[in-house]
C-alpha positions as a printed NumPy array, in Angstrom:
array([[-203.035,  -46.608,   63.995],
       [-199.708,  -48.265,   64.626],
       [-198.61 ,  -50.338,   61.668],
       [-199.578,  -53.966,   62.286],
       [-196.175,  -55.154,   61.102],
       [-194.527,  -53.015,   63.765],
       [-196.946,  -54.27 ,   66.419],
       [-195.931,  -57.839,   65.535],
       [-192.306,  -56.917,   66.247],
       [-192.976,  -55.432,   69.679],
       [-191.855,  -57.374,   72.767],
       [-194.368,  -60.025,   73.814],
       [-195.471,  -58.257,   76.979],
       [-195.87 ,  -54.528,   76.367],
       [-195.042,  -52.305,   79.368],
       [-197.109,  -49.388,   80.603],
       [-196.142,  -47.185,   77.651],
       [-199.092,  -46.614,   75.315],
       [-197.759,  -47.614,   71.906],
       [-200.509,  -45.791,   70.019],
       [-199.801,  -42.503,   71.773],
       [-196.034,  -42.968,   71.654],
       [-195.892,  -43.62 ,   67.916],
       [-198.277,  -40.737,   67.22 ],
       [-196.004,  -38.277,   69.044],
       [-192.492,  -39.427,   68.173],
       [-190.949,  -42.19 ,   66.031],
       [-190.461,  -45.727,   67.315],
       [-187.588,  -47.97 ,   66.224],
       [-187.401,  -51.713,   66.964],
       [-183.942,  -53.223,   67.51 ],
       [-182.908,  -56.843,   67.825],
       [-179.754,  -57.756,   69.737],
       [-178.677,  -61.383,   70.021],
       [-176.344,  -64.053,   68.742],
       [-176.223,  -67.129,   66.583],
       [-174.366,  -70.295,   67.657],
       [-173.235,  -72.938,   65.187],
       [-171.078,  -75.975,   65.846],
       [-172.593,  -77.077,   69.152],
       [-174.223,  -80.141,   67.599],
       [-170.866,  -81.218,   66.225],
       [-169.416,  -80.999,   69.741],
       [-172.238,  -83.133,   71.123],
       [-171.772,  -85.732,   68.396],
       [-168.055,  -85.932,   69.129],
       [-168.777,  -86.759,   72.765],
       [-171.411,  -89.374,   71.875],
       [-169.003,  -91.044,   69.471],
       [-166.758,  -91.98 ,   72.35 ],
       [-164.36 ,  -89.049,   72.558],
       [-163.475,  -87.76 ,   75.995],
       [-165.609,  -85.205,   77.746],
       [-162.692,  -82.771,   77.812],
       [-162.267,  -83.075,   74.041],
       [-165.943,  -82.333,   73.53 ],
       [-165.744,  -79.355,   75.885],
       [-162.937,  -77.886,   73.807],
       [-165.018,  -77.91 ,   70.647],
       [-165.335,  -74.335,   69.495],
       [-168.677,  -72.841,   68.587],
       [-168.981,  -70.027,   66.084],
       [-170.87 ,  -67.26 ,   67.884],
       [-172.017,  -64.199,   65.951],
       [-173.371,  -61.322,   68.01 ],
       [-175.607,  -59.003,   66.009],
       [-177.455,  -55.692,   66.226],
       [-180.076,  -54.818,   63.638],
       [-183.077,  -52.592,   63.023],
       [-186.188,  -54.652,   62.269],
       [-188.954,  -52.055,   62.243],
       [-189.89 ,  -48.411,   62.532],
       [-192.954,  -46.234,   62.939],
       [-192.239,  -42.63 ,   61.995],
       [-195.473,  -40.963,   63.083],
       [-195.381,  -37.288,   62.165],
       [-191.605,  -37.079,   62.222],
       [-189.369,  -38.318,   59.421],
       [-186.385,  -40.522,   60.183],
       [-183.121,  -40.839,   58.259],
       [-182.893,  -43.908,   56.029],
       [-179.81 ,  -45.03 ,   57.963],
       [-180.352,  -44.89 ,   61.712],
       [-177.183,  -46.494,   63.109],
       [-173.815,  -44.909,   62.371],
       [-171.76 ,  -47.698,   63.933],
       [-171.755,  -50.37 ,   66.638],
       [-168.823,  -50.85 ,   69.015],
       [-168.491,  -54.454,   70.224],
       [-166.454,  -55.221,   73.341],
       [-165.782,  -58.776,   74.523],
       [-163.593,  -57.543,   77.39 ],
       [-165.685,  -54.928,   79.205],
       [-162.9  ,  -54.252,   81.716],
       [-161.181,  -52.327,   78.898],
       [-162.689,  -49.104,   77.596],
       [-161.387,  -49.65 ,   74.063],
       [-163.838,  -51.778,   72.062],
       [-162.805,  -55.04 ,   70.437],
       [-164.19 ,  -53.89 ,   67.09 ],
       [-165.916,  -50.861,   65.614],
       [-168.343,  -51.944,   62.91 ],
       [-169.553,  -49.183,   60.597],
       [-171.438,  -51.212,   57.99 ],
       [-174.382,  -53.578,   58.331],
       [-173.952,  -56.803,   56.355],
       [-176.721,  -59.191,   55.341],
       [-179.789,  -59.964,   57.417],
       [-177.93 ,  -59.869,   60.741],
       [-176.952,  -56.221,   60.433],
       [-173.909,  -55.175,   62.496],
       [-172.027,  -58.277,   63.631],
       [-169.012,  -59.623,   65.485],
       [-168.054,  -63.312,   65.166],
       [-165.865,  -65.315,   67.536],
       [-165.249,  -69.073,   67.777],
       [-165.072,  -70.102,   71.426],
       [-166.118,  -73.093,   73.522],
       [-167.868,  -70.914,   76.121],
       [-170.209,  -67.956,   76.41 ],
       [-168.76 ,  -64.508,   76.947],
       [-169.755,  -60.85 ,   77.326],
       [-170.152,  -59.062,   74.014],
       [-171.279,  -55.593,   74.936],
       [-172.644,  -53.543,   72.043],
       [-172.7  ,  -49.741,   72.036],
       [-174.994,  -48.395,   69.343],
       [-173.994,  -45.007,   67.968],
       [-176.928,  -43.403,   66.202],
       [-176.568,  -41.323,   63.066],
       [-175.684,  -37.688,   63.694],
       [-179.027,  -36.43 ,   62.373],
       [-180.823,  -38.066,   65.329],
       [-178.654,  -36.15 ,   67.829],
       [-179.204,  -38.628,   70.689],
       [-176.885,  -40.353,   73.155],
       [-175.542,  -43.846,   72.321],
       [-177.303,  -46.977,   73.571],
       [-175.132,  -49.479,   75.451],
       [-176.479,  -53.055,   75.473],
       [-174.684,  -55.299,   77.993],
       [-175.175,  -58.508,   76.03 ],
       [-173.857,  -61.983,   76.931],
       [-173.763,  -64.717,   74.298],
       [-175.626,  -68.032,   74.66 ],
       [-175.055,  -71.545,   73.289],
       [-178.435,  -73.145,   74.073],
       [-180.128,  -72.264,   70.78 ],
       [-178.935,  -71.722,   67.192],
       [-180.309,  -68.155,   67.281],
       [-181.736,  -66.022,   70.061],
       [-182.329,  -62.317,   70.527],
       [-184.191,  -59.701,   72.529],
       [-186.228,  -56.869,   71.046],
       [-185.82 ,  -53.299,   72.231],
       [-188.299,  -50.603,   71.244],
       [-186.59 ,  -47.206,   71.085],
       [-188.763,  -44.104,   71.294],
       [-187.042,  -41.136,   69.715],
       [-187.319,  -37.677,   71.284],
       [-189.195,  -34.834,   69.606],
       [-186.97 ,  -33.274,   66.985],
       [-185.572,  -29.904,   67.973],
       [-185.481,  -27.451,   65.11 ],
       [-181.953,  -26.695,   63.995],
       [-180.387,  -29.369,   66.224],
       [-178.446,  -31.968,   64.235],
       [-175.685,  -32.988,   66.653],
       [-174.431,  -32.583,   70.188],
       [-175.362,  -35.705,   72.134],
       [-173.055,  -38.292,   70.567],
       [-170.488,  -37.707,   73.346],
       [-172.972,  -37.883,   76.206],
       [-172.768,  -40.992,   78.451],
       [-174.484,  -43.941,   76.822],
       [-177.874,  -45.151,   77.99 ],
       [-177.442,  -48.669,   79.441],
       [-179.797,  -51.555,   78.69 ],
       [-179.616,  -54.997,   80.367],
       [-180.894,  -57.655,   77.914],
       [-180.798,  -60.337,   80.639],
       [-184.172,  -58.926,   81.63 ],
       [-185.633,  -59.59 ,   78.194],
       [-187.195,  -57.166,   75.74 ],
       [-188.3  ,  -53.7  ,   76.726],
       [-188.421,  -50.003,   75.91 ],
       [-185.91 ,  -47.166,   75.787],
       [-187.561,  -43.744,   75.729],
       [-185.259,  -40.813,   75.008],
       [-186.109,  -37.624,   76.857],
       [-186.495,  -34.304,   75.112],
       [-183.095,  -33.234,   73.881],
       [-181.873,  -36.828,   73.48 ],
       [-179.105,  -36.714,   76.095],
       [-180.771,  -39.23 ,   78.452],
       [-183.464,  -41.922,   78.337],
       [-185.67 ,  -43.979,   80.608],
       [-185.569,  -47.79 ,   80.39 ],
       [-188.456,  -50.163,   81.051],
       [-188.169,  -53.963,   80.992],
       [-190.741,  -56.678,   80.421],
       [-189.032,  -59.106,   82.806],
       [-189.221,  -58.108,   86.519],
       [-185.929,  -57.371,   88.247],
       [-186.339,  -60.307,   90.659],
       [-186.235,  -62.699,   87.675],
       [-182.778,  -61.741,   86.453],
       [-181.192,  -64.612,   84.542],
       [-178.772,  -65.067,   81.607],
       [-181.695,  -64.819,   79.176],
       [-185.306,  -64.107,   80.074],
       [-187.843,  -66.698,   78.888],
       [-189.585,  -64.18 ,   76.656],
       [-186.466,  -63.459,   74.616],
       [-187.533,  -63.878,   71.013],
       [-186.044,  -66.078,   68.34 ],
       [-184.595,  -64.43 ,   65.273],
       [-186.954,  -63.607,   62.429],
       [-186.454,  -61.829,   59.136],
       [-186.391,  -58.088,   59.679],
       [-186.705,  -54.853,   57.794],
       [-183.115,  -53.7  ,   57.589],
       [-179.67 ,  -53.975,   59.08 ],
       [-179.287,  -50.462,   60.394]])
């Protein structure tokens, strides 16, 4: 059966994919993508102490966007110990060149990018998997939030069946796009790993900056 620890990490409302069958056939990996926000309380206190509203609005909040692996179920197929080769963060999506390429996971938050700003902003994260997985990158169109100290969505990634002798070839394929504004969900790579289907827990008609079922951060298994 699926490991109970992994089941605890799955998005709150599981889609139509049968997790028992999926994990038995090919490995499952659980990602968390989100951000922390510190300094907002200080801004609120400044305003309540009599400072002008404009001064409070200019208070910068430290926002750390993160990508991390929090669980895995290997089934009959072994996975590399390190799954993510690097994460490209881009806070200006109109430019193709990323703001930062992060190759090492650090601490409990995994792959991170920190900026101190007084407003939310796009921080798109493109996850480049290790070469041994031979699958296309995963592009998560994430936008930061300031409402909570920490918030994230969980994405269950179903790996494709391993093809004997294939250890590379899909890293340059177009990335699979995931919209975290629709909450947690599933990304299921097709055989060969060049493409994937995406299924969300939050219906399309309920698009919003962050779906209500987005999960708060909890201690995970690993950074990447």
